[in-house]
Backbone as numpy.savetxt, mean C-alpha at the origin, in Angstrom:
# Nx Ny Nz CAx CAy CAz Cx Cy Cz
-1.33 10.62 52.44 -1.64 11.85 51.72 -0.42 12.36 50.96
0.74 12.24 51.59 1.98 12.69 50.96 2.26 11.89 49.70
2.01 10.55 49.78 2.25 9.69 48.61 1.31 10.05 47.47
0.06 10.36 47.83 -0.93 10.74 46.81 -0.49 12.01 46.09
0.02 12.98 46.86 0.48 14.23 46.27 1.68 14.01 45.36
2.56 13.11 45.77 3.75 12.81 44.96 3.34 12.18 43.63
2.40 11.22 43.70 1.91 10.57 42.49 1.23 11.58 41.57
0.40 12.46 42.18 -0.31 13.47 41.41 0.67 14.43 40.75
1.70 14.84 41.49 2.70 15.75 40.95 3.46 15.10 39.81
3.80 13.82 39.99 4.52 13.09 38.94 3.70 13.01 37.67
2.39 12.73 37.84 1.49 12.64 36.68 1.39 13.97 35.96
1.27 15.05 36.73 1.17 16.38 36.14 2.43 16.73 35.37
3.57 16.42 35.95 4.85 16.71 35.30 5.01 15.90 34.02
4.58 14.63 34.08 4.68 13.77 32.90 3.82 14.30 31.77
2.58 14.71 32.12 1.67 15.26 31.12 2.23 16.56 30.55
2.79 17.37 31.42 3.36 18.65 30.98 4.53 18.44 30.03
5.33 17.40 30.32 6.48 17.12 29.46 6.04 16.69 28.08
4.91 15.93 28.00 4.39 15.50 26.70 3.91 16.71 25.91
3.16 17.58 26.56 2.67 18.79 25.91 3.82 19.65 25.44
4.84 19.78 26.29 6.01 20.58 25.95 6.73 19.97 24.75
6.87 18.63 24.78 7.54 17.95 23.67 6.79 18.15 22.38
5.44 18.05 22.44 4.64 18.25 21.25 4.83 19.66 20.71
4.87 20.61 21.62 5.10 21.98 21.21 6.44 22.12 20.53
7.45 21.46 21.04 8.79 21.52 20.44 8.79 20.90 19.05
8.06 19.77 18.89 8.00 19.13 17.57 7.45 20.11 16.54
6.39 20.82 16.91 5.78 21.74 15.98 6.44 23.09 15.91
7.19 23.46 16.95 7.73 24.81 17.03 9.14 24.96 16.48
9.93 23.90 16.57 11.29 24.01 16.03 11.27 23.72 14.54
12.24 24.27 13.84 12.31 24.07 12.39 12.61 22.61 12.07
11.95 22.10 11.06 12.20 20.71 10.64 13.32 20.71 9.60
14.53 20.83 10.10 15.68 20.91 9.19 16.85 20.10 9.72
17.94 20.15 8.99 19.11 19.33 9.29 19.67 19.62 10.67
19.65 20.87 11.08 20.24 21.23 12.37 19.43 20.69 13.55
18.15 20.40 13.33 17.30 19.91 14.41 16.91 18.44 14.27
17.45 17.76 13.28 16.96 16.41 13.01 17.23 15.44 14.17
18.35 15.59 14.84 18.62 14.70 15.98 17.58 14.92 17.09
17.24 16.17 17.32 16.22 16.47 18.32 14.87 15.92 17.90
14.51 16.11 16.63 13.23 15.63 16.13 13.13 14.12 16.26
14.21 13.44 15.97 14.19 11.96 16.04 14.21 11.45 17.47
14.43 12.32 18.43 14.43 11.90 19.83 13.03 11.88 20.44
12.07 12.50 19.77 10.70 12.54 20.30 10.02 11.20 20.15
9.14 10.87 21.10 8.45 9.59 21.07 7.10 9.73 20.36
6.35 8.61 20.31 5.07 8.58 19.61 4.07 9.58 20.20
4.06 9.67 21.53 3.10 10.56 22.18 3.31 12.01 21.75
4.59 12.41 21.67 4.89 13.79 21.28 4.53 14.03 19.82
4.83 13.07 18.97 4.50 13.22 17.55 2.99 13.22 17.34
2.29 12.37 18.08 0.83 12.34 17.96 0.24 13.69 18.34
0.82 14.35 19.33 0.31 15.65 19.75 0.38 16.67 18.61
1.48 16.65 17.88 1.59 17.63 16.80 0.70 17.23 15.64
0.49 15.92 15.42 -0.44 15.46 14.40 -1.86 15.90 14.75
-2.23 15.77 16.02 -3.54 16.23 16.46 -3.69 17.73 16.22
-2.62 18.44 16.48 -2.63 19.90 16.31 -2.81 20.27 14.84
-2.13 19.54 13.94 -2.21 19.85 12.51 -3.55 19.43 11.93
-3.99 18.20 12.30 -5.22 17.64 11.71 -6.48 17.99 12.48
-6.33 18.68 13.59 -7.47 18.98 14.46 -8.19 17.68 14.83
-7.40 16.72 15.28 -7.91 15.39 15.62 -7.78 15.15 17.11
-8.67 14.29 17.63 -8.59 13.94 19.05 -8.29 12.46 19.24
-7.75 11.80 18.21 -7.37 10.39 18.33 -6.24 10.23 19.34
-6.34 9.18 20.15 -5.27 8.85 21.09 -4.51 7.64 20.54
-3.37 7.35 21.15 -2.58 6.20 20.68 -3.36 4.90 20.76
-4.25 4.78 21.74 -5.03 3.55 21.90 -6.05 3.37 20.78
-6.34 4.42 20.03 -7.29 4.32 18.92 -6.65 3.72 17.68
-5.33 3.62 17.67 -4.62 3.13 16.49 -4.20 1.67 16.67
-4.37 0.89 15.61 -3.78 -0.43 15.61 -2.29 -0.33 15.33
-1.94 0.69 14.56 -0.54 0.97 14.22 -0.35 2.48 14.21
0.77 2.91 14.77 1.14 4.33 14.70 2.66 4.38 14.72
3.25 4.55 13.54 4.70 4.61 13.40 5.07 5.88 12.64
6.25 6.39 12.89 6.65 7.62 12.22 8.15 7.63 11.96
8.55 8.48 11.04 9.97 8.70 10.77 10.12 10.04 10.06
11.36 10.50 10.00 11.66 11.78 9.37 12.51 11.53 8.12
12.17 12.20 7.01 12.87 11.97 5.76 13.26 13.30 5.11
14.40 13.32 4.41 14.82 14.55 3.71 13.79 14.99 2.68
13.53 16.29 2.66 12.58 16.85 1.69 13.24 17.88 0.79
14.58 17.89 0.76 15.31 18.83 -0.07 15.60 20.13 0.62
16.67 20.79 0.19 17.07 22.10 0.74 17.31 22.05 2.25
17.76 20.90 2.75 18.07 20.76 4.16 16.85 20.59 5.05
15.67 20.54 4.46 14.44 20.39 5.24 14.06 18.92 5.39
13.20 18.66 6.37 12.72 17.29 6.61 11.20 17.28 6.67
10.64 16.13 6.32 9.20 15.91 6.41 8.92 14.81 7.40
7.75 14.83 7.99 7.33 13.82 8.94 6.39 12.85 8.23
6.72 11.56 8.26 5.88 10.52 7.66 5.28 9.67 8.77
3.96 9.56 8.79 3.25 8.79 9.81 2.44 7.68 9.14
2.73 6.45 9.52 1.95 5.29 9.06 1.01 4.89 10.19
-0.27 4.77 9.88 -1.23 4.45 10.92 -2.36 3.60 10.37
-3.05 2.94 11.27 -4.24 2.17 10.90 -5.18 2.16 12.08
-6.46 2.19 11.77 -7.49 2.12 12.80 -8.42 0.93 12.57
-8.08 0.09 11.62 -8.87 -1.09 11.31 -8.04 -2.09 10.55
-8.57 -3.27 10.27 -7.78 -4.33 9.66 -7.53 -4.16 8.16
-8.34 -3.36 7.47 -8.27 -3.33 6.02 -7.69 -2.06 5.43
-7.79 -0.95 6.14 -7.31 0.32 5.60 -6.23 0.90 6.51
-5.14 1.27 5.89 -4.09 1.97 6.62 -3.85 3.31 5.92
-3.13 4.17 6.59 -2.88 5.50 6.04 -1.40 5.84 6.14
-0.94 6.54 5.13 0.38 7.16 5.17 0.15 8.65 5.04
0.53 9.40 6.06 0.38 10.85 6.05 1.75 11.50 6.07
1.94 12.46 5.17 3.18 13.22 5.11 2.88 14.64 5.57
3.73 15.15 6.48 3.54 16.49 7.02 4.78 17.34 6.74
4.52 18.60 6.39 5.59 19.56 6.19 5.34 20.79 7.07
6.41 21.35 7.59 6.34 22.60 8.37 6.95 23.70 7.51
6.10 24.60 7.02 6.57 25.67 6.14 7.08 26.88 6.91
6.47 27.10 8.07 6.84 28.26 8.91 6.23 28.02 10.28
6.64 28.81 11.29 6.04 28.63 12.62 4.51 28.68 12.56
3.88 27.58 12.99 2.43 27.51 13.02 1.79 27.22 11.67
2.59 27.03 10.62 2.04 26.78 9.29 2.49 25.40 8.80
1.54 24.51 8.60 1.84 23.13 8.21 1.02 22.73 6.98
1.52 21.76 6.26 0.79 21.14 5.16 0.85 19.63 5.34
-0.09 18.94 4.71 -0.07 17.48 4.80 -0.64 16.87 3.53
-0.30 15.61 3.33 -0.83 14.84 2.21 -1.11 13.43 2.70
-2.28 12.93 2.35 -2.70 11.61 2.83 -2.74 10.60 1.70
-2.24 9.41 1.99 -2.38 8.26 1.11 -3.20 7.22 1.86
-4.46 7.03 1.46 -5.25 5.96 2.02 -4.93 4.68 1.27
-4.51 3.66 1.98 -3.98 2.46 1.32 -4.71 1.23 1.82
-5.06 0.34 0.89 -5.60 -0.95 1.29 -4.51 -1.73 1.97
-4.71 -2.09 3.21 -3.66 -2.71 4.00 -3.17 -4.01 3.39
-4.08 -4.76 2.74 -3.65 -6.03 2.18 -2.94 -5.85 0.84
-2.72 -4.61 0.43 -1.96 -4.35 -0.78 -0.82 -3.38 -0.52
-0.41 -3.27 0.73 0.57 -2.24 1.11 1.98 -2.56 0.61
2.54 -3.66 1.06 3.90 -4.04 0.66 3.91 -5.53 0.31
4.47 -5.86 -0.82 4.55 -7.26 -1.23 5.78 -7.92 -0.61
5.64 -9.19 -0.26 6.72 -9.90 0.42 7.97 -10.03 -0.45
7.79 -10.11 -1.75 8.94 -10.30 -2.62 9.81 -9.04 -2.77
9.26 -7.90 -2.40 9.98 -6.65 -2.59 11.08 -6.49 -1.57
12.30 -6.34 -2.04 13.46 -6.14 -1.18 13.91 -4.68 -1.30
13.24 -3.84 -0.58 13.56 -2.43 -0.66 12.77 -1.65 0.37
13.05 -0.35 0.41 12.42 0.52 1.40 11.20 1.21 0.80
10.35 1.70 1.69 9.18 2.46 1.25 9.58 3.88 0.86
10.63 4.40 1.49 11.18 5.72 1.16 12.62 5.53 0.69
12.97 6.13 -0.44 14.33 6.02 -0.96 14.60 7.17 -1.92
15.81 7.70 -1.87 16.22 8.74 -2.80 16.71 8.04 -4.06
15.85 7.90 -5.04 16.14 7.09 -6.22 17.02 7.80 -7.24
17.08 9.12 -7.19 17.87 9.84 -8.19 18.95 10.72 -7.56
19.15 10.60 -6.25 20.25 11.32 -5.60 20.09 12.82 -5.54
18.83 13.32 -5.53 18.63 14.77 -5.50 18.39 15.30 -4.09
18.56 14.42 -3.07 18.37 14.85 -1.69 16.94 14.82 -1.23
16.04 14.33 -2.07 14.62 14.18 -1.70 14.25 12.71 -1.78
13.39 12.30 -0.84 12.98 10.91 -0.81 11.78 10.68 -1.72
11.87 9.63 -2.53 10.70 9.18 -3.26 9.95 8.17 -2.39
8.66 8.00 -2.65 7.84 7.02 -1.93 7.49 5.90 -2.89
7.71 4.67 -2.45 7.36 3.50 -3.25 6.18 2.81 -2.56
5.02 2.89 -3.19 3.81 2.31 -2.62 3.22 1.28 -3.56
2.91 0.11 -3.03 2.26 -0.92 -3.83 0.77 -0.62 -3.89
0.28 -0.44 -5.10 -1.12 -0.12 -5.29 -1.75 -1.10 -6.27
-3.02 -1.41 -6.08 -3.68 -2.39 -6.95 -3.88 -1.86 -8.36
-3.77 -2.72 -9.35 -4.07 -2.32 -10.71 -5.53 -1.93 -10.84
-6.36 -2.51 -10.01 -7.80 -2.30 -10.08 -8.25 -1.25 -9.08
-7.45 -0.22 -8.87 -7.70 0.74 -7.80 -8.90 1.65 -8.07
-9.46 1.62 -9.28 -10.58 2.51 -9.59 -11.87 2.09 -8.90
-11.96 0.84 -8.50 -13.21 0.34 -7.93 -12.93 -0.36 -6.61
-13.06 0.38 -5.50 -12.75 -0.19 -4.19 -13.71 -1.32 -3.84
-14.95 -1.26 -4.36 -15.92 -2.33 -4.06 -15.44 -3.65 -4.62
-14.89 -3.61 -5.84 -14.37 -4.84 -6.44 -13.15 -5.32 -5.68
-12.31 -4.38 -5.23 -11.13 -4.79 -4.47 -11.53 -5.51 -3.19
-12.54 -4.99 -2.51 -12.97 -5.65 -1.28 -13.67 -6.97 -1.58
-14.33 -7.03 -2.73 -14.94 -8.29 -3.12 -13.86 -9.37 -3.29
-12.70 -8.94 -3.74 -11.58 -9.85 -3.96 -10.60 -9.84 -2.78
-11.08 -9.51 -1.63 -10.22 -9.32 -0.47 -9.34 -10.53 -0.18
-9.87 -11.73 -0.31 -9.12 -12.94 0.02 -8.52 -13.60 -1.23
-8.50 -12.87 -2.33 -7.94 -13.36 -3.58 -6.62 -12.62 -3.84
-5.58 -13.30 -4.34 -4.34 -12.59 -4.67 -4.61 -11.49 -5.70
-4.45 -10.26 -5.30 -4.69 -9.13 -6.20 -3.37 -8.60 -6.75
-3.39 -8.24 -8.01 -2.20 -7.70 -8.64 -1.94 -6.28 -8.13
-0.79 -6.07 -7.55 -0.36 -4.73 -7.15 0.98 -4.44 -7.81
1.31 -3.18 -7.89 2.59 -2.82 -8.50 3.19 -1.65 -7.72
4.53 -1.55 -7.71 5.18 -0.48 -6.94 5.17 0.85 -7.69
4.29 1.73 -7.29 4.19 3.05 -7.91 5.15 4.00 -7.19
5.86 4.81 -7.95 6.81 5.75 -7.38 6.20 7.15 -7.35
6.22 7.75 -6.17 5.74 9.13 -6.00 6.94 10.03 -5.75
6.94 11.15 -6.43 8.06 12.09 -6.35 7.56 13.43 -5.81
8.36 14.06 -4.95 8.00 15.36 -4.39 8.21 16.43 -5.46
7.09 17.06 -5.82 7.14 18.04 -6.88 6.21 19.20 -6.52
6.77 20.41 -6.47 5.99 21.61 -6.12 5.29 21.43 -4.78
5.99 20.82 -3.82 5.48 20.70 -2.46 4.47 19.61 -2.25
4.32 18.69 -3.23 3.35 17.61 -3.09 3.86 16.39 -3.83
3.51 15.21 -3.30 3.91 13.97 -3.95 2.97 13.65 -5.10
3.55 13.34 -6.26 2.78 13.00 -7.44 3.39 11.76 -8.10
2.57 11.04 -8.83 3.02 9.85 -9.53 4.12 10.23 -10.52
5.28 9.60 -10.36 6.41 9.88 -11.25 7.07 8.56 -11.67
6.29 7.51 -11.75 6.84 6.19 -12.03 7.62 6.15 -13.33
7.12 6.85 -14.33 7.80 6.83 -15.64 9.14 7.55 -15.62
9.41 8.31 -14.56 10.69 9.03 -14.45 11.81 8.14 -13.92
11.47 6.92 -13.52 12.48 6.07 -12.89 12.57 4.69 -13.54
12.81 4.66 -14.86 12.89 3.36 -15.55 14.03 2.48 -15.03
15.14 3.11 -14.61 16.27 2.33 -14.12 15.94 1.62 -12.81
15.12 2.25 -11.98 14.70 1.62 -10.73 13.93 0.34 -11.03
13.03 0.41 -11.98 12.25 -0.77 -12.34 13.11 -1.81 -13.06
13.93 -1.31 -13.99 14.74 -2.22 -14.80 15.79 -2.95 -13.98
16.47 -2.24 -13.09 17.61 -2.81 -12.38 17.27 -3.42 -11.04
16.15 -3.01 -10.44 15.83 -3.50 -9.11 14.53 -4.30 -9.07
13.46 -3.71 -9.57 12.15 -4.35 -9.43 12.00 -5.57 -10.33
12.30 -5.44 -11.60 12.08 -6.56 -12.52 12.92 -7.80 -12.17
14.18 -7.66 -11.76 14.92 -8.86 -11.33 14.28 -9.53 -10.10
13.81 -8.73 -9.15 13.14 -9.30 -7.98 11.85 -10.01 -8.38
11.13 -9.41 -9.31 9.89 -10.01 -9.79 10.17 -11.32 -10.52
11.22 -11.34 -11.32 11.56 -12.56 -12.06 11.83 -13.71 -11.10
12.52 -13.41 -10.03 12.81 -14.43 -9.00 11.51 -14.90 -8.34
10.62 -13.96 -8.03 9.36 -14.32 -7.38 8.47 -15.14 -8.31
8.52 -14.84 -9.61 7.72 -15.59 -10.59 8.21 -17.02 -10.70
9.52 -17.21 -10.69 10.07 -18.58 -10.72 9.62 -19.36 -9.50
9.71 -18.74 -8.33 9.28 -19.41 -7.11 7.79 -19.74 -7.15
6.98 -18.81 -7.65 5.54 -19.04 -7.73 5.20 -20.12 -8.74
5.99 -20.20 -9.81 5.76 -21.22 -10.83 5.95 -22.62 -10.26
6.89 -22.74 -9.33 7.19 -24.04 -8.74 6.38 -24.35 -7.49
5.54 -23.40 -7.06 4.76 -23.60 -5.83 3.61 -24.57 -6.08
3.25 -25.28 -5.04 2.13 -26.23 -5.11 1.19 -25.99 -3.94
-0.07 -26.44 -4.05 -0.99 -26.30 -2.93 -0.49 -27.05 -1.71
-0.87 -26.58 -0.52 -0.45 -27.23 0.71 -0.92 -28.67 0.78
-0.21 -29.51 1.54 -0.53 -30.94 1.59 -1.89 -31.25 2.22
-2.42 -30.32 3.03 -3.69 -30.58 3.71 -4.88 -29.92 3.02
-4.68 -29.49 1.78 -5.75 -28.82 1.06 -6.36 -29.78 0.06
-7.65 -29.95 0.14 -8.39 -30.82 -0.76 -8.59 -30.11 -2.10
-8.40 -30.80 -3.24 -8.56 -30.16 -4.56 -9.93 -29.54 -4.79
-10.93 -29.96 -4.01 -12.26 -29.41 -4.21 -12.44 -28.05 -3.53
-11.44 -27.62 -2.77 -11.55 -26.35 -2.05 -10.80 -25.24 -2.78
-11.18 -24.02 -2.44 -10.70 -22.85 -3.16 -9.19 -22.66 -3.07
-8.60 -23.02 -1.94 -7.18 -22.80 -1.75 -6.32 -23.60 -2.73
-6.90 -24.59 -3.37 -6.15 -25.38 -4.34 -5.68 -24.50 -5.50
-6.44 -23.45 -5.81 -6.09 -22.55 -6.91 -5.10 -21.46 -6.49
-4.76 -21.38 -5.20 -3.97 -20.26 -4.71 -2.62 -20.09 -5.41
-1.81 -21.16 -5.60 -0.51 -20.94 -6.25 -0.64 -20.33 -7.65
-1.59 -20.81 -8.45 -1.75 -20.27 -9.79 -2.25 -18.82 -9.75
-3.10 -18.53 -8.78 -3.60 -17.16 -8.66 -2.49 -16.21 -8.19
-1.62 -16.69 -7.30 -0.46 -15.89 -6.89 0.43 -15.60 -8.08
0.68 -16.62 -8.90 1.51 -16.46 -10.09 0.90 -15.44 -11.04
-0.40 -15.51 -11.23 -1.08 -14.56 -12.12 -0.90 -13.13 -11.64
-1.00 -12.91 -10.33 -0.84 -11.56 -9.78 0.57 -11.03 -10.05
1.57 -11.88 -9.93 2.95 -11.46 -10.19 3.15 -11.14 -11.67
2.57 -11.95 -12.55 2.67 -11.71 -13.99 2.01 -10.38 -14.35
0.88 -10.11 -13.74 0.19 -8.85 -13.99 1.01 -7.65 -13.53
1.70 -7.81 -12.41 2.58 -6.75 -11.91 3.73 -6.51 -12.88
4.36 -7.59 -13.32 5.47 -7.46 -14.27 5.02 -6.77 -15.55
3.88 -7.20 -16.09 3.41 -6.63 -17.35 3.03 -5.15 -17.19
2.48 -4.82 -16.03 2.16 -3.41 -15.76 3.42 -2.57 -15.80
4.48 -3.04 -15.19 5.74 -2.30 -15.18 6.30 -2.15 -16.59
6.23 -3.22 -17.37 6.71 -3.16 -18.76 5.94 -2.11 -19.56
4.66 -1.97 -19.25 3.86 -0.94 -19.93 4.26 0.46 -19.45
4.45 0.59 -18.14 4.76 1.91 -17.57 6.09 2.45 -18.09
7.10 1.61 -18.15 8.42 2.09 -18.57 8.59 2.09 -20.09
7.54 1.68 -20.81 7.56 1.77 -22.26 8.24 0.63 -22.98
8.61 -0.42 -22.28 9.25 -1.54 -22.94 8.28 -2.34 -23.80
7.03 -2.40 -23.35 6.01 -3.11 -24.12 4.65 -2.51 -23.76
4.15 -1.58 -24.56 2.89 -0.88 -24.24 1.67 -1.79 -24.14
1.73 -2.98 -24.75 0.58 -3.90 -24.67 0.94 -5.19 -23.93
1.93 -5.11 -23.07 2.32 -6.30 -22.30 1.12 -6.84 -21.53
0.89 -8.13 -21.63 -0.21 -8.77 -20.91 -1.48 -8.92 -21.72
-1.53 -8.34 -22.90 -2.76 -8.39 -23.71 -3.08 -9.82 -24.14
-2.09 -10.52 -24.67 -2.31 -11.90 -25.12 -2.72 -12.79 -23.94
-2.06 -12.59 -22.78 -2.38 -13.38 -21.60 -3.81 -13.09 -21.13
-4.24 -11.83 -21.17 -5.59 -11.47 -20.75 -6.62 -12.15 -21.64
-6.37 -12.18 -22.92 -7.32 -12.82 -23.83 -7.38 -14.33 -23.60
-6.29 -14.89 -23.18 -6.29 -16.31 -22.82 -7.08 -16.54 -21.54
-6.90 -15.67 -20.55 -7.63 -15.79 -19.28 -9.13 -15.62 -19.48
-9.52 -14.90 -20.51 -10.95 -14.69 -20.79 -11.68 -16.03 -20.98
-10.95 -17.05 -21.42 -11.55 -18.35 -21.70 -11.39 -19.33 -20.55
-10.84 -18.87 -19.41 -10.60 -19.75 -18.28 -11.89 -20.03 -17.53
-11.96 -21.18 -16.88 -13.15 -21.52 -16.09 -13.13 -20.88 -14.71
-11.95 -20.48 -14.24 -11.82 -19.85 -12.92 -12.22 -18.38 -13.04
-13.25 -17.94 -12.31 -13.70 -16.54 -12.41 -12.63 -15.53 -12.02
-11.70 -15.94 -11.16 -10.63 -15.03 -10.78 -9.77 -14.67 -11.98
-9.45 -15.66 -12.81 -8.61 -15.39 -13.98 -9.38 -14.56 -15.01
-10.67 -14.82 -15.15 -11.47 -14.02 -16.08 -11.52 -12.58 -15.60
-11.67 -12.40 -14.30 -11.68 -11.05 -13.74 -10.31 -10.40 -13.88
-9.23 -11.19 -13.78 -7.89 -10.67 -14.05 -7.80 -10.12 -15.46
-8.44 -10.82 -16.41 -8.44 -10.35 -17.80 -9.07 -8.97 -17.89
-10.19 -8.78 -17.20 -10.84 -7.47 -17.18 -9.90 -6.39 -16.66
-9.19 -6.70 -15.57 -8.29 -5.73 -14.96 -7.18 -5.32 -15.92
-6.59 -6.32 -16.58 -5.50 -6.03 -17.51 -5.99 -5.23 -18.71
-7.09 -5.65 -19.31 -7.64 -4.95 -20.47 -8.02 -3.52 -20.11
-8.58 -3.34 -18.95 -8.97 -2.02 -18.48 -7.75 -1.14 -18.27
-6.67 -1.72 -17.73 -5.46 -0.96 -17.46 -4.73 -0.59 -18.74
-4.73 -1.47 -19.71 -4.08 -1.17 -20.99 -4.80 -0.03 -21.69
-6.13 -0.05 -21.63 -6.93 1.00 -22.24 -7.31 0.69 -23.68
-8.34 1.38 -24.17 -8.81 1.24 -25.55 -9.30 -0.17 -25.88
-9.79 -0.87 -24.87 -10.34 -2.20 -25.07 -11.70 -2.30 -24.36
-12.51 -1.27 -24.52 -13.77 -1.19 -23.78 -14.70 -2.36 -24.08
-14.77 -2.75 -25.34 -15.66 -3.85 -25.71 -15.22 -5.15 -25.04
-13.92 -5.38 -25.01 -13.41 -6.60 -24.38 -13.57 -6.53 -22.86
-13.46 -5.34 -22.29 -13.68 -5.18 -20.85 -15.11 -5.56 -20.50
-16.06 -5.08 -21.30 -17.47 -5.43 -21.06 -17.69 -6.93 -21.21
-17.05 -7.51 -22.22 -17.18 -8.96 -22.42 -16.59 -9.73 -21.25
-15.49 -9.21 -20.69 -14.85 -9.88 -19.55 -15.75 -9.85 -18.33
-16.47 -8.75 -18.13 -17.39 -8.67 -17.00 -18.50 -9.70 -17.12
-19.04 -9.85 -18.33 -20.08 -10.86 -18.56 -19.52 -12.26 -18.37
-18.30 -12.48 -18.90 -17.67 -13.79 -18.77 -17.34 -14.12 -17.32
-17.00 -13.11 -16.53 -16.71 -13.33 -15.11 -17.97 -13.80 -14.37
-19.08 -13.14 -14.64 -20.33 -13.54 -13.99 -20.72 -14.96 -14.40
-20.52 -15.28 -15.67 -20.85 -16.62 -16.14 -19.96 -17.67 -15.49
-18.66 -17.37 -15.40 -17.72 -18.32 -14.78 -18.02 -18.48 -13.30
-18.43 -17.40 -12.65 -18.73 -17.47 -11.21 -19.92 -18.38 -10.95
-20.94 -18.33 -11.83 -22.11 -19.18 -11.66 -21.76 -20.66 -11.81
-20.80 -20.95 -12.66 -20.43 -22.34 -12.92 -19.29 -22.84 -12.03
-18.70 -21.91 -11.26 -17.56 -22.29 -10.41 -18.06 -23.08 -9.20
-17.44 -24.23 -8.90 -17.94 -25.09 -7.80 -18.07 -24.38 -6.46
-17.05 -23.59 -6.10 -17.08 -22.85 -4.84 -17.36 -21.38 -5.12
-18.18 -20.81 -4.27 -18.57 -19.42 -4.48 -17.76 -18.45 -3.63
-16.77 -18.95 -2.89 -16.08 -18.08 -1.96 -14.96 -17.28 -2.60
-14.90 -17.26 -3.94 -13.94 -16.34 -4.56 -14.40 -14.90 -4.33
-15.69 -14.74 -3.97 -16.19 -13.44 -3.57 -16.00 -13.29 -2.07
-15.39 -12.21 -1.65 -15.17 -12.00 -0.21 -16.47 -11.68 0.50
-17.39 -11.01 -0.20 -18.64 -10.62 0.41 -19.79 -11.00 -0.51
-20.97 -11.08 0.04 -22.13 -11.41 -0.77 -22.86 -12.60 -0.20
-24.10 -12.84 -0.64 -24.90 -13.92 -0.08 -24.33 -15.30 -0.33
-23.52 -15.44 -1.40 -22.98 -16.75 -1.70 -21.57 -16.95 -1.18
-21.03 -15.92 -0.51 -19.66 -16.01 -0.02 -19.56 -16.97 1.14
-18.60 -17.86 1.08 -18.34 -18.82 2.15 -16.85 -18.96 2.29
-16.42 -19.56 3.39 -15.01 -19.82 3.62 -14.82 -21.30 3.84
-14.25 -21.99 2.87 -14.05 -23.43 2.98 -12.57 -23.71 3.26
-12.29 -24.27 4.39 -10.91 -24.59 4.73 -10.86 -25.99 5.34
-9.82 -26.70 4.98 -9.65 -28.04 5.53 -9.10 -27.92 6.94
-9.71 -28.50 7.94 -9.23 -28.39 9.33 -7.80 -28.89 9.44
């Protein structure tokens, strides 16, 4: 009986310490003087304050991923960034601010997990790009982000993503990619150039039969990198129509993925509505004539062909 009471008391104290810690996370100021204390809290304590802010009852076991960190938000203040996922395809980045005791704000970025961070990128997700004491967020987002159904249809296809920069402005993160041309020029484009060279020299794996879909993977990877590079050139104003000639060439390709890439590029450049419509028709036509139908992730004709 004594042992049972000791175990029960220990459990109660442990639970009380978590609740107390959560209260401290939310109750103390999120500023420079408290940052060491804030960074000492564990996931359970941070989750408690997230539950309190979001009015959520999710437990740690409900998450496939739950990671957090604290970043400067200017004027000596800090923000809480929580990366989480509850499934294989969608992850979330939530930013929390404490404006006053009991008063919090948040901003959510719902992100396709398979487009979160590209392997070629050598950099952080949070970085002070202009030295103003505030962290910018670098998130890889698909060029085709307007249509989530199409993105999921292309789930197993290399999709073009690009590093969009979000800047804290008036208490909220907003797209500010055009404000950081030096970041793209000096850091991103050189990394991309290296990745494009590597992709150009890549070949299909030795155990892949040319009749299977994976045979096209190296060229499709290369296309995604080229689309990323051209998107950046358009964003920073170096070439407003970068990728246009390549898109028109892809329109005539037999691979439906490349034809669909043409649609994405033309749509992103803008003012090419007629060609976008033509690309959609050409994609359907190419898909019907394509030997394997598994370029579609979902649908009645979707299959997965892999060499054992």
